[in-house]
Short mmCIF file of C-alpha atoms in Angstrom, two decimals:
data_model
loop_
_atom_site.label_atom_id
_atom_site.label_comp_id
_atom_site.label_asym_id
_atom_site.label_seq_id
_atom_site.Cartn_x
_atom_site.Cartn_y
_atom_site.Cartn_z
CA UNK A 192 69.87 24.24 -13.59
CA UNK A 193 71.60 26.51 -15.54
CA UNK A 194 73.32 23.43 -17.17
CA UNK A 195 69.97 22.12 -18.55
CA UNK A 196 68.99 25.24 -19.54
CA UNK A 197 71.52 25.82 -21.47
CA UNK A 198 71.20 22.27 -23.16
CA UNK A 199 68.07 23.20 -23.51
CA UNK A 200 68.64 26.35 -25.69
CA UNK A 201 71.14 24.71 -27.67
CA UNK A 202 68.85 21.88 -29.24
CA UNK A 203 66.76 24.44 -29.62
CA UNK A 204 68.60 26.44 -32.20
CA UNK A 205 69.58 22.78 -33.57
CA UNK A 206 68.60 22.78 -37.06
CA UNK A 207 66.66 19.20 -37.73
CA UNK A 208 67.97 16.03 -38.87
CA UNK A 209 67.14 15.87 -42.86
CA UNK A 210 66.15 18.59 -45.38
CA UNK A 211 63.44 20.30 -46.22
CA UNK A 212 62.04 19.13 -49.51
CA UNK A 213 59.04 21.91 -49.39
CA UNK A 214 56.34 22.92 -48.18
CA UNK A 215 52.67 22.56 -48.22
CA UNK A 216 50.52 19.27 -47.34
CA UNK A 217 52.52 16.14 -47.96
CA UNK A 218 49.74 13.01 -49.75
CA UNK A 219 51.27 9.64 -51.81
CA UNK A 220 54.58 9.42 -50.86
CA UNK A 221 57.15 7.14 -52.79
CA UNK A 222 60.55 6.25 -52.16
CA UNK A 223 63.42 4.17 -54.10
CA UNK A 224 67.15 4.46 -53.70
CA UNK A 225 66.91 7.69 -52.13
CA UNK A 226 64.63 9.30 -54.26
CA UNK A 227 61.39 10.61 -53.25
CA UNK A 228 58.32 11.56 -54.93
CA UNK A 229 54.83 12.83 -53.28
CA UNK A 230 51.78 15.23 -54.07
CA UNK A 231 51.73 18.77 -52.95
CA UNK A 232 48.65 20.77 -51.72
CA UNK A 233 45.88 18.41 -53.73
CA UNK A 234 42.63 19.90 -54.63
CA UNK A 235 39.59 19.11 -56.15
CA UNK A 236 39.73 19.53 -59.40
CA UNK A 237 37.24 23.04 -60.62
CA UNK A 238 34.60 20.08 -62.41
CA UNK A 239 31.42 19.50 -60.68
CA UNK A 240 31.35 15.99 -62.54
CA UNK A 241 34.02 14.37 -60.67
CA UNK A 242 34.00 12.67 -57.61
CA UNK A 243 34.62 14.58 -54.51
CA UNK A 244 37.55 12.58 -53.47
CA UNK A 245 38.98 12.29 -56.37
CA UNK A 246 42.38 14.73 -55.97
CA UNK A 247 45.54 16.38 -58.16
CA UNK A 248 48.20 18.32 -56.85
CA UNK A 249 51.75 19.11 -58.24
CA UNK A 250 54.21 16.49 -58.26
CA UNK A 251 57.43 16.71 -56.73
CA UNK A 252 60.32 14.33 -57.01
CA UNK A 253 62.92 15.23 -53.89
CA UNK A 254 63.13 18.79 -53.58
CA UNK A 255 61.45 20.09 -56.83
CA UNK A 256 58.28 20.16 -58.78
CA UNK A 257 58.34 17.96 -61.55
CA UNK A 258 54.29 17.89 -62.94
CA UNK A 259 51.06 19.36 -62.74
CA UNK A 260 47.55 18.08 -62.25
CA UNK A 261 48.83 14.63 -61.06
CA UNK A 262 45.77 12.99 -59.76
CA UNK A 263 45.87 10.99 -56.88
CA UNK A 264 44.55 7.54 -58.21
CA UNK A 265 46.28 4.67 -57.97
CA UNK A 266 49.30 4.42 -60.77
CA UNK A 267 49.56 7.91 -62.09
CA UNK A 268 53.27 8.20 -60.71
CA UNK A 269 56.03 5.24 -59.87
CA UNK A 270 59.87 4.87 -59.86
CA UNK A 271 61.33 2.78 -62.78
CA UNK A 272 62.43 -0.70 -61.02
CA UNK A 273 66.60 0.64 -61.18
CA UNK A 274 64.84 4.07 -59.24
CA UNK A 275 66.87 6.02 -61.63
CA UNK A 276 63.73 7.28 -63.46
CA UNK A 277 60.31 8.34 -62.38
CA UNK A 278 57.16 8.34 -64.59
CA UNK A 279 53.86 10.10 -63.76
CA UNK A 280 51.00 11.13 -65.94
CA UNK A 281 50.60 15.35 -65.41
CA UNK A 282 47.60 17.19 -66.46
CA UNK A 283 45.13 14.85 -66.11
CA UNK A 284 42.22 15.54 -67.45
CA UNK A 285 38.89 13.48 -65.19
CA UNK A 286 36.41 13.36 -67.55
CA UNK A 287 39.02 11.35 -70.98
CA UNK A 288 40.92 9.01 -68.31
CA UNK A 289 44.23 10.62 -69.15
CA UNK A 290 46.38 12.47 -69.36
CA UNK A 291 50.29 13.42 -70.48
CA UNK A 292 53.09 10.87 -69.84
CA UNK A 293 56.48 12.24 -68.56
CA UNK A 294 59.88 11.04 -67.57
CA UNK A 295 62.02 13.02 -64.96
CA UNK A 296 65.10 11.91 -63.16
CA UNK A 297 66.95 13.57 -60.20
CA UNK A 298 69.82 14.62 -62.70
CA UNK A 299 67.83 16.50 -65.30
CA UNK A 300 64.27 18.18 -66.15
CA UNK A 301 61.62 15.99 -67.00
CA UNK A 302 60.96 14.80 -70.94
CA UNK A 303 57.10 14.20 -72.53
CA UNK A 304 57.13 10.78 -73.72
CA UNK A 305 53.49 11.13 -74.64
CA UNK A 306 50.73 13.55 -74.99
CA UNK A 307 47.41 11.74 -74.34
CA UNK A 308 47.90 8.01 -72.18
CA UNK A 309 45.67 6.57 -69.83
CA UNK A 310 47.66 4.00 -67.85
CA UNK A 311 51.31 3.09 -67.73
CA UNK A 312 53.98 -0.15 -66.51
CA UNK A 313 57.62 0.10 -65.82
CA UNK A 314 59.40 -3.51 -67.19
CA UNK A 315 61.81 -5.50 -64.74
CA UNK A 316 64.88 -3.92 -66.73
CA UNK A 317 63.32 0.10 -66.45
CA UNK A 318 61.67 0.64 -70.06
CA UNK A 319 58.14 2.24 -70.17
CA UNK A 320 55.11 0.54 -72.29
CA UNK A 321 52.02 2.80 -72.03
CA UNK A 322 48.48 3.11 -73.06
CA UNK A 323 46.52 5.88 -75.37
CA UNK A 324 44.20 5.94 -77.50
CA UNK A 325 43.85 2.78 -79.33
CA UNK A 326 47.54 2.50 -78.67
CA UNK A 327 49.86 1.19 -77.26
CA UNK A 328 53.51 2.30 -77.53
CA UNK A 329 56.80 1.07 -75.95
CA UNK A 330 60.20 2.12 -76.79
CA UNK A 331 60.09 3.50 -80.61
CA UNK A 332 57.41 1.46 -81.20
CA UNK A 333 53.22 1.98 -81.00
CA UNK A 334 51.20 -1.24 -81.67
CA UNK A 335 47.15 -0.45 -82.93
CA UNK A 336 44.64 -1.85 -80.58
CA UNK A 337 40.92 -0.90 -80.49
CA UNK A 338 39.89 0.55 -77.15
CA UNK A 339 43.06 -0.52 -74.72
CA UNK A 340 43.00 0.69 -71.40
CA UNK A 341 45.62 -1.46 -69.25
CA UNK A 342 49.01 -2.51 -69.36
CA UNK A 343 51.57 -5.17 -67.60
CA UNK A 344 54.60 -6.73 -68.11
CA UNK A 345 55.33 -10.06 -67.47
CA UNK A 346 57.93 -10.61 -65.00
CA UNK A 347 60.54 -11.62 -67.35
CA UNK A 348 60.17 -8.28 -69.74
CA UNK A 349 59.54 -10.99 -72.76
CA UNK A 350 55.77 -9.77 -73.16
CA UNK A 351 52.79 -7.10 -72.38
CA UNK A 352 49.71 -7.65 -71.92
CA UNK A 353 46.78 -4.64 -72.78
CA UNK A 354 43.78 -4.86 -72.12
CA UNK A 355 40.86 -3.03 -73.48
CA UNK A 356 38.47 -1.61 -71.19
CA UNK A 357 34.76 -3.36 -70.88
CA UNK A 358 33.10 -0.65 -72.86
CA UNK A 359 35.13 -1.45 -76.19
CA UNK A 360 34.97 -5.47 -75.82
CA UNK A 361 37.48 -6.20 -72.95
CA UNK A 362 40.33 -7.93 -75.03
CA UNK A 363 43.05 -8.97 -73.81
CA UNK A 364 46.19 -8.62 -76.09
CA UNK A 365 49.57 -10.60 -75.08
CA UNK A 366 52.70 -8.38 -77.26
CA UNK A 367 55.83 -9.27 -78.23
CA UNK A 368 58.63 -5.81 -77.30
CA UNK A 369 60.95 -7.36 -79.79
CA UNK A 370 58.45 -7.90 -83.17
CA UNK A 371 55.82 -5.92 -82.07
CA UNK A 372 53.33 -8.29 -82.40
CA UNK A 373 49.81 -8.65 -81.22
CA UNK A 374 47.78 -12.05 -80.02
CA UNK A 375 44.61 -11.80 -78.66
CA UNK A 376 44.63 -13.76 -75.88
CA UNK A 377 40.67 -13.52 -74.72
CA UNK A 378 37.57 -11.54 -75.12
CA UNK A 379 34.74 -9.98 -72.71
CA UNK A 380 37.76 -9.96 -69.78
CA UNK A 381 37.65 -8.61 -66.23
CA UNK A 382 40.69 -8.90 -64.22
CA UNK A 383 44.09 -10.32 -65.71
CA UNK A 384 47.76 -11.07 -64.24
CA UNK A 385 50.59 -12.53 -65.02
CA UNK A 386 52.15 -15.65 -62.87
CA UNK A 387 55.79 -15.00 -61.38
CA UNK A 388 57.00 -17.96 -64.38
CA UNK A 389 55.16 -15.47 -66.80
CA UNK A 390 52.10 -17.27 -67.88
CA UNK A 391 49.08 -15.24 -68.84
CA UNK A 392 45.87 -15.16 -66.44
CA UNK A 393 42.52 -13.73 -66.95
CA UNK A 394 38.68 -14.40 -66.20
CA UNK A 395 36.40 -14.54 -69.24
CA UNK A 396 33.35 -13.34 -70.21
CA UNK A 397 30.60 -14.17 -67.46
CA UNK A 398 27.61 -16.19 -67.57
CA UNK A 399 24.30 -14.56 -68.18
CA UNK A 400 23.22 -14.97 -64.82
CA UNK A 401 26.08 -13.83 -63.53
CA UNK A 402 28.84 -15.41 -60.66
CA UNK A 403 31.87 -16.63 -61.86
CA UNK A 404 33.78 -16.32 -65.17
CA UNK A 405 35.99 -19.15 -66.67
CA UNK A 406 39.64 -18.63 -66.03
CA UNK A 407 42.32 -18.78 -68.96
CA UNK A 408 45.52 -19.18 -68.40
CA UNK A 409 47.65 -18.06 -71.50
CA UNK A 410 44.24 -18.82 -73.38
CA UNK A 411 43.13 -21.90 -72.03
CA UNK A 412 40.50 -22.57 -69.52
CA UNK A 413 41.92 -23.36 -65.93
CA UNK A 414 38.77 -23.48 -63.66
CA UNK A 415 36.10 -20.59 -62.68
CA UNK A 416 36.66 -17.94 -60.05
CA UNK A 417 34.86 -14.31 -59.62
CA UNK A 418 38.41 -13.78 -58.85
CA UNK A 419 41.97 -15.09 -58.68
CA UNK A 420 45.41 -14.09 -57.26
CA UNK A 421 48.88 -16.53 -57.93
CA UNK A 422 50.77 -17.31 -55.15
CA UNK A 423 54.45 -15.75 -54.80
CA UNK A 424 55.64 -18.53 -56.21
CA UNK A 425 53.52 -19.37 -59.05
CA UNK A 426 52.69 -22.62 -57.93
CA UNK A 427 49.35 -22.23 -57.04
CA UNK A 428 46.11 -20.26 -57.65
CA UNK A 429 43.61 -19.09 -54.72
CA UNK A 430 40.33 -18.94 -56.51
CA UNK A 431 37.57 -16.77 -55.41
CA UNK A 432 34.10 -18.75 -56.28
CA UNK A 433 29.88 -17.11 -56.10
CA UNK A 434 28.96 -19.41 -58.87
CA UNK A 435 26.73 -20.53 -55.81
CA UNK A 436 25.91 -16.94 -54.65
CA UNK A 437 25.72 -15.00 -57.80
CA UNK A 438 26.20 -11.16 -57.10
CA UNK A 439 27.54 -11.32 -53.46
CA UNK A 440 30.36 -9.50 -52.22
CA UNK A 441 31.56 -12.99 -50.88
CA UNK A 442 32.20 -16.85 -51.68
CA UNK A 443 33.89 -19.43 -51.49
CA UNK A 444 37.32 -19.76 -51.37
CA UNK A 445 39.89 -22.32 -52.81
CA UNK A 446 43.60 -23.08 -53.44
CA UNK A 447 44.13 -25.03 -56.86
CA UNK A 448 47.52 -26.40 -57.49
CA UNK A 449 49.22 -25.59 -60.77
CA UNK A 450 49.29 -26.81 -63.63
CA UNK A 451 46.68 -29.42 -63.30
CA UNK A 452 45.71 -29.99 -59.35
CA UNK A 453 41.76 -29.80 -58.04
CA UNK A 454 40.13 -27.06 -56.31
CA UNK A 455 40.43 -27.23 -52.34
CA UNK A 456 38.25 -25.57 -50.22
CA UNK A 457 39.81 -23.51 -47.90
CA UNK A 458 36.74 -21.43 -46.53
CA UNK A 459 33.11 -20.31 -46.93
CA UNK A 460 31.48 -16.85 -47.03
CA UNK A 461 34.66 -15.12 -47.31
CA UNK A 462 35.15 -11.47 -48.15
CA UNK A 463 38.84 -10.61 -47.81
CA UNK A 464 41.86 -13.22 -48.99
CA UNK A 465 45.00 -12.81 -49.44
CA UNK A 466 48.51 -14.55 -49.89
CA UNK A 467 51.16 -14.53 -47.42
CA UNK A 468 55.46 -14.02 -48.68
CA UNK A 469 55.47 -18.13 -47.40
CA UNK A 470 52.24 -19.52 -49.38
CA UNK A 471 49.87 -19.23 -46.34
CA UNK A 472 46.74 -18.14 -48.02
CA UNK A 473 45.02 -15.80 -45.23
CA UNK A 474 41.13 -14.55 -45.54
CA UNK A 475 38.32 -13.31 -43.68
CA UNK A 476 36.23 -16.25 -43.20
CA UNK A 477 31.94 -16.61 -42.41
CA UNK A 478 31.53 -12.86 -42.81
CA UNK A 479 28.58 -11.06 -41.55
CA UNK A 480 27.82 -7.97 -42.60
CA UNK A 481 25.72 -6.45 -40.31
CA UNK A 482 28.13 -7.00 -37.76
CA UNK A 483 31.53 -6.64 -40.33
CA UNK A 484 33.38 -9.56 -38.43
CA UNK A 485 33.98 -13.07 -39.24
CA UNK A 486 36.89 -15.53 -38.80
CA UNK A 487 40.70 -14.70 -39.42
CA UNK A 488 41.70 -18.50 -41.25
CA UNK A 489 45.38 -19.33 -42.64
CA UNK A 490 45.89 -22.19 -44.61
CA UNK A 491 49.34 -22.92 -44.88
CA UNK A 492 50.46 -25.34 -48.17
CA UNK A 493 49.75 -28.39 -48.63
CA UNK A 494 46.94 -27.96 -44.99
CA UNK A 495 44.00 -26.09 -43.51
#
Protein backbone atom coordinates (compact mmCIF):
# COMPACT_ATOMS: atom_id res chain seq x y z
CA UNK A 1 0.00 0.00 0.00
CA UNK A 2 2.85 2.43 0.82
CA UNK A 3 4.37 1.76 -2.59
CA UNK A 4 1.10 2.61 -4.34
CA UNK A 5 0.70 5.84 -2.34
CA UNK A 6 4.25 6.92 -3.13
CA UNK A 7 3.73 6.31 -6.84
CA UNK A 8 0.49 8.32 -6.78
CA UNK A 9 2.17 11.21 -4.98
CA UNK A 10 5.03 11.25 -7.46
CA UNK A 11 2.61 11.19 -10.40
CA UNK A 12 0.64 14.11 -8.95
CA UNK A 13 3.74 16.26 -8.56
CA UNK A 14 5.11 15.65 -12.06
CA UNK A 15 4.52 18.34 -14.69
CA UNK A 16 2.04 17.46 -17.44
CA UNK A 17 3.48 16.67 -20.88
CA UNK A 18 3.94 19.55 -23.32
CA UNK A 19 4.10 23.24 -22.48
CA UNK A 20 1.57 25.87 -21.54
CA UNK A 21 0.80 28.33 -24.33
CA UNK A 22 -1.85 30.58 -22.76
CA UNK A 23 -4.60 30.74 -20.15
CA UNK A 24 -8.21 31.24 -21.16
CA UNK A 25 -10.83 29.85 -23.51
CA UNK A 26 -9.18 28.92 -26.82
CA UNK A 27 -11.19 28.57 -30.03
CA UNK A 28 -10.48 27.89 -33.70
CA UNK A 29 -7.13 26.17 -33.23
CA UNK A 30 -5.14 25.47 -36.41
CA UNK A 31 -1.69 23.89 -36.73
CA UNK A 32 1.03 23.61 -39.36
CA UNK A 33 4.47 22.00 -39.03
CA UNK A 34 4.57 22.23 -35.24
CA UNK A 35 3.20 25.80 -34.98
CA UNK A 36 -0.29 26.49 -33.62
CA UNK A 37 -2.61 29.48 -33.85
CA UNK A 38 -5.83 30.08 -31.94
CA UNK A 39 -8.22 32.75 -30.71
CA UNK A 40 -8.22 33.42 -26.99
CA UNK A 41 -11.22 34.64 -24.99
CA UNK A 42 -13.28 35.64 -28.03
CA UNK A 43 -16.33 37.77 -27.24
CA UNK A 44 -19.11 39.65 -28.98
CA UNK A 45 -18.13 43.16 -30.13
CA UNK A 46 -19.83 46.09 -28.44
CA UNK A 47 -22.15 46.69 -31.39
CA UNK A 48 -25.85 45.73 -31.29
CA UNK A 49 -25.93 45.55 -35.10
CA UNK A 50 -23.53 42.58 -35.11
CA UNK A 51 -25.27 39.15 -34.88
CA UNK A 52 -24.86 37.40 -31.54
CA UNK A 53 -22.95 34.45 -33.02
CA UNK A 54 -20.14 36.62 -34.43
CA UNK A 55 -17.20 36.84 -32.03
CA UNK A 56 -13.70 38.32 -32.10
CA UNK A 57 -10.68 37.84 -29.86
CA UNK A 58 -6.91 37.90 -29.52
CA UNK A 59 -5.00 35.73 -31.98
CA UNK A 60 -2.08 33.80 -30.53
CA UNK A 61 0.78 32.20 -32.44
CA UNK A 62 2.26 29.52 -30.21
CA UNK A 63 2.83 31.16 -26.81
CA UNK A 64 2.59 34.84 -27.78
CA UNK A 65 -0.15 37.22 -28.82
CA UNK A 66 0.02 38.13 -32.52
CA UNK A 67 -3.00 40.40 -32.99
CA UNK A 68 -6.28 41.70 -31.55
CA UNK A 69 -9.85 41.89 -32.77
CA UNK A 70 -9.61 38.84 -35.04
CA UNK A 71 -13.00 37.48 -36.06
CA UNK A 72 -13.98 33.83 -35.66
CA UNK A 73 -15.38 33.85 -39.21
CA UNK A 74 -13.80 31.38 -41.61
CA UNK A 75 -10.76 32.65 -43.51
CA UNK A 76 -9.66 35.39 -41.11
CA UNK A 77 -6.34 33.67 -40.32
CA UNK A 78 -4.33 30.96 -42.06
CA UNK A 79 -0.82 29.53 -42.23
CA UNK A 80 1.13 29.74 -45.47
CA UNK A 81 1.57 26.36 -47.24
CA UNK A 82 5.23 26.17 -46.16
CA UNK A 83 4.00 26.82 -42.60
CA UNK A 84 6.54 29.53 -41.84
CA UNK A 85 4.09 32.45 -41.70
CA UNK A 86 0.60 33.20 -40.40
CA UNK A 87 -1.59 35.79 -42.15
CA UNK A 88 -4.54 37.30 -40.28
CA UNK A 89 -7.09 40.10 -40.38
CA UNK A 90 -6.89 42.12 -37.15
CA UNK A 91 -9.13 44.86 -35.72
CA UNK A 92 -11.96 43.43 -37.79
CA UNK A 93 -14.74 45.92 -38.52
CA UNK A 94 -17.92 43.88 -38.84
CA UNK A 95 -20.02 46.67 -40.36
CA UNK A 96 -17.47 47.39 -43.10
CA UNK A 97 -16.44 43.75 -43.56
CA UNK A 98 -12.72 44.51 -43.45
CA UNK A 99 -9.71 44.62 -41.15
CA UNK A 100 -5.95 45.14 -41.10
CA UNK A 101 -3.91 42.44 -42.85
CA UNK A 102 -0.84 41.27 -40.91
CA UNK A 103 1.70 38.48 -41.28
CA UNK A 104 3.47 36.92 -38.29
CA UNK A 105 6.16 34.29 -37.93
CA UNK A 106 7.44 32.40 -34.90
CA UNK A 107 10.76 34.21 -34.97
CA UNK A 108 9.79 37.85 -35.45
CA UNK A 109 7.34 40.66 -34.83
CA UNK A 110 4.15 40.83 -36.94
CA UNK A 111 4.30 43.11 -39.99
CA UNK A 112 1.39 44.96 -41.53
CA UNK A 113 0.62 44.19 -45.18
CA UNK A 114 -2.49 46.35 -45.69
CA UNK A 115 -4.48 48.79 -43.57
CA UNK A 116 -7.81 47.65 -45.05
CA UNK A 117 -8.40 44.16 -46.45
CA UNK A 118 -11.55 42.09 -46.94
CA UNK A 119 -10.01 38.69 -47.67
CA UNK A 120 -6.68 37.07 -48.48
CA UNK A 121 -5.28 33.88 -49.96
CA UNK A 122 -1.91 32.09 -49.95
CA UNK A 123 -0.43 30.69 -53.15
CA UNK A 124 1.07 27.16 -53.10
CA UNK A 125 4.51 28.80 -52.94
CA UNK A 126 3.63 31.05 -50.01
CA UNK A 127 2.81 34.26 -51.91
CA UNK A 128 0.07 36.38 -50.37
CA UNK A 129 -2.76 38.05 -52.28
CA UNK A 130 -5.52 40.16 -50.76
CA UNK A 131 -8.52 42.23 -51.76
CA UNK A 132 -9.25 45.65 -50.33
CA UNK A 133 -11.46 48.54 -51.33
CA UNK A 134 -11.66 48.21 -55.12
CA UNK A 135 -8.22 46.67 -55.42
CA UNK A 136 -6.34 43.37 -55.57
CA UNK A 137 -2.90 43.33 -53.97
CA UNK A 138 -0.05 40.82 -54.33
CA UNK A 139 3.68 41.23 -53.90
CA UNK A 140 4.50 44.90 -54.53
CA UNK A 141 1.67 45.30 -57.04
CA UNK A 142 -1.96 46.42 -56.84
CA UNK A 143 -4.63 46.09 -59.54
CA UNK A 144 -7.81 48.21 -59.54
CA UNK A 145 -10.93 45.99 -59.56
CA UNK A 146 -14.26 47.58 -58.72
CA UNK A 147 -16.14 46.06 -55.77
CA UNK A 148 -13.79 43.08 -55.42
CA UNK A 149 -14.49 40.91 -52.38
CA UNK A 150 -13.15 37.33 -52.88
CA UNK A 151 -9.77 35.97 -53.97
CA UNK A 152 -8.16 32.59 -54.73
CA UNK A 153 -4.94 31.28 -56.32
CA UNK A 154 -4.79 28.60 -58.99
CA UNK A 155 -3.17 25.32 -57.83
CA UNK A 156 0.06 26.11 -59.72
CA UNK A 157 0.15 29.77 -58.65
CA UNK A 158 0.01 31.05 -62.24
CA UNK A 159 -3.35 32.85 -61.91
CA UNK A 160 -5.36 34.70 -59.30
CA UNK A 161 -9.15 34.69 -59.38
CA UNK A 162 -10.87 37.74 -57.91
CA UNK A 163 -14.63 38.25 -57.65
CA UNK A 164 -16.71 41.34 -56.96
CA UNK A 165 -19.54 41.21 -54.46
CA UNK A 166 -23.06 40.50 -55.69
CA UNK A 167 -24.01 44.10 -54.90
CA UNK A 168 -21.15 45.29 -57.12
CA UNK A 169 -22.17 43.06 -60.04
CA UNK A 170 -20.41 39.77 -59.23
CA UNK A 171 -17.75 40.19 -61.92
CA UNK A 172 -15.09 37.47 -61.95
CA UNK A 173 -11.56 38.26 -63.13
CA UNK A 174 -8.52 36.10 -63.83
CA UNK A 175 -5.32 38.00 -63.02
CA UNK A 176 -1.77 37.23 -64.18
CA UNK A 177 0.47 37.80 -61.13
CA UNK A 178 3.51 38.32 -63.38
CA UNK A 179 2.11 41.11 -65.55
CA UNK A 180 -0.79 42.29 -63.41
CA UNK A 181 -3.18 42.06 -66.36
CA UNK A 182 -6.80 41.26 -65.47
CA UNK A 183 -9.20 39.42 -67.79
CA UNK A 184 -12.95 39.53 -67.20
CA UNK A 185 -14.24 35.94 -67.16
CA UNK A 186 -17.92 36.37 -66.30
CA UNK A 187 -20.45 38.73 -64.74
CA UNK A 188 -23.17 38.23 -62.11
CA UNK A 189 -21.34 35.19 -60.73
CA UNK A 190 -21.88 33.42 -57.43
CA UNK A 191 -19.57 30.49 -56.65
CA UNK A 192 -16.18 30.09 -58.35
CA UNK A 193 -13.37 27.55 -58.01
CA UNK A 194 -10.18 26.37 -59.66
CA UNK A 195 -9.89 22.80 -60.93
CA UNK A 196 -6.73 20.84 -60.05
CA UNK A 197 -5.50 21.50 -63.61
CA UNK A 198 -5.94 25.26 -63.20
CA UNK A 199 -9.21 25.73 -65.12
CA UNK A 200 -11.43 28.39 -63.57
CA UNK A 201 -15.13 27.56 -63.13
CA UNK A 202 -17.95 29.83 -62.04
CA UNK A 203 -21.73 30.02 -61.90
CA UNK A 204 -22.98 32.86 -64.08
CA UNK A 205 -26.07 35.05 -64.08
CA UNK A 206 -29.26 33.45 -62.70
CA UNK A 207 -32.38 33.06 -64.85
CA UNK A 208 -35.34 35.39 -64.15
CA UNK A 209 -37.25 32.76 -62.14
CA UNK A 210 -34.24 31.42 -60.25
CA UNK A 211 -32.90 27.88 -60.29
CA UNK A 212 -29.86 26.73 -62.23
CA UNK A 213 -27.20 29.16 -63.40
CA UNK A 214 -24.90 28.63 -66.40
CA UNK A 215 -21.69 26.85 -65.38
CA UNK A 216 -18.72 28.42 -67.13
CA UNK A 217 -15.20 26.99 -67.35
CA UNK A 218 -12.67 29.61 -68.45
CA UNK A 219 -15.59 31.63 -69.79
CA UNK A 220 -17.19 28.81 -71.83
CA UNK A 221 -20.58 27.38 -70.83
CA UNK A 222 -20.45 23.63 -70.16
CA UNK A 223 -23.62 22.96 -68.14
CA UNK A 224 -26.21 24.51 -65.82
CA UNK A 225 -26.28 24.06 -62.05
CA UNK A 226 -27.14 25.61 -58.72
CA UNK A 227 -23.90 24.38 -57.13
CA UNK A 228 -20.84 22.47 -58.32
CA UNK A 229 -17.56 20.93 -57.19
CA UNK A 230 -14.58 19.37 -58.97
CA UNK A 231 -13.58 15.79 -58.19
CA UNK A 232 -10.21 15.41 -56.40
CA UNK A 233 -8.46 14.55 -59.69
CA UNK A 234 -10.34 17.24 -61.62
CA UNK A 235 -11.64 14.84 -64.26
CA UNK A 236 -15.27 15.19 -63.21
CA UNK A 237 -17.72 17.73 -61.87
CA UNK A 238 -20.54 17.20 -59.41
CA UNK A 239 -23.55 19.31 -60.35
CA UNK A 240 -26.53 20.05 -58.13
CA UNK A 241 -29.55 21.09 -60.18
CA UNK A 242 -32.69 22.79 -58.86
CA UNK A 243 -33.97 23.58 -62.34
CA UNK A 244 -37.13 21.58 -61.79
CA UNK A 245 -37.71 23.09 -58.32
CA UNK A 246 -36.32 26.66 -58.34
CA UNK A 247 -35.74 27.95 -54.84
CA UNK A 248 -35.75 24.52 -53.20
CA UNK A 249 -32.95 23.57 -50.79
CA UNK A 250 -32.51 20.14 -52.41
CA UNK A 251 -32.15 19.06 -56.03
CA UNK A 252 -30.89 16.46 -58.48
CA UNK A 253 -27.21 15.49 -58.26
CA UNK A 254 -25.26 14.70 -61.44
CA UNK A 255 -21.75 13.63 -62.40
CA UNK A 256 -20.22 15.28 -65.45
CA UNK A 257 -17.03 13.95 -67.03
CA UNK A 258 -14.62 16.56 -68.38
CA UNK A 259 -14.13 17.91 -70.93
CA UNK A 260 -17.19 16.91 -72.97
CA UNK A 261 -19.20 14.26 -71.13
CA UNK A 262 -22.96 14.19 -70.62
CA UNK A 263 -24.43 14.73 -67.13
CA UNK A 264 -25.30 11.43 -65.41
CA UNK A 265 -27.94 11.41 -62.66
CA UNK A 266 -26.70 10.12 -59.30
CA UNK A 267 -29.67 10.81 -57.01
CA UNK A 268 -32.72 13.03 -56.54
CA UNK A 269 -33.78 15.32 -53.69
CA UNK A 270 -30.19 15.67 -52.57
CA UNK A 271 -29.58 17.98 -49.60
CA UNK A 272 -25.88 17.42 -48.88
CA UNK A 273 -23.06 15.99 -50.97
CA UNK A 274 -19.29 15.82 -51.23
CA UNK A 275 -16.47 14.05 -53.04
CA UNK A 276 -14.50 11.26 -51.41
CA UNK A 277 -10.73 11.15 -51.81
CA UNK A 278 -10.95 8.12 -54.14
CA UNK A 279 -13.46 9.80 -56.47
CA UNK A 280 -16.64 8.46 -54.87
CA UNK A 281 -19.50 10.96 -54.81
CA UNK A 282 -21.36 10.81 -51.49
CA UNK A 283 -24.77 12.37 -50.94
CA UNK A 284 -27.82 12.43 -48.70
CA UNK A 285 -30.63 11.63 -51.15
CA UNK A 286 -34.43 11.66 -50.95
CA UNK A 287 -34.13 14.06 -48.05
CA UNK A 288 -37.24 14.57 -45.89
CA UNK A 289 -37.05 17.99 -44.24
CA UNK A 290 -39.67 17.12 -41.62
CA UNK A 291 -37.98 13.89 -40.58
CA UNK A 292 -34.53 15.40 -41.08
CA UNK A 293 -33.45 12.16 -42.69
CA UNK A 294 -32.50 10.77 -46.08
CA UNK A 295 -30.70 7.91 -47.81
CA UNK A 296 -26.91 7.95 -47.80
CA UNK A 297 -25.78 7.18 -51.34
CA UNK A 298 -22.28 6.57 -52.71
CA UNK A 299 -21.62 6.70 -56.46
CA UNK A 300 -18.32 5.12 -57.46
CA UNK A 301 -16.32 6.37 -60.47
CA UNK A 302 -17.87 4.92 -63.62
CA UNK A 303 -20.89 3.46 -61.82
CA UNK A 304 -23.47 3.94 -59.09
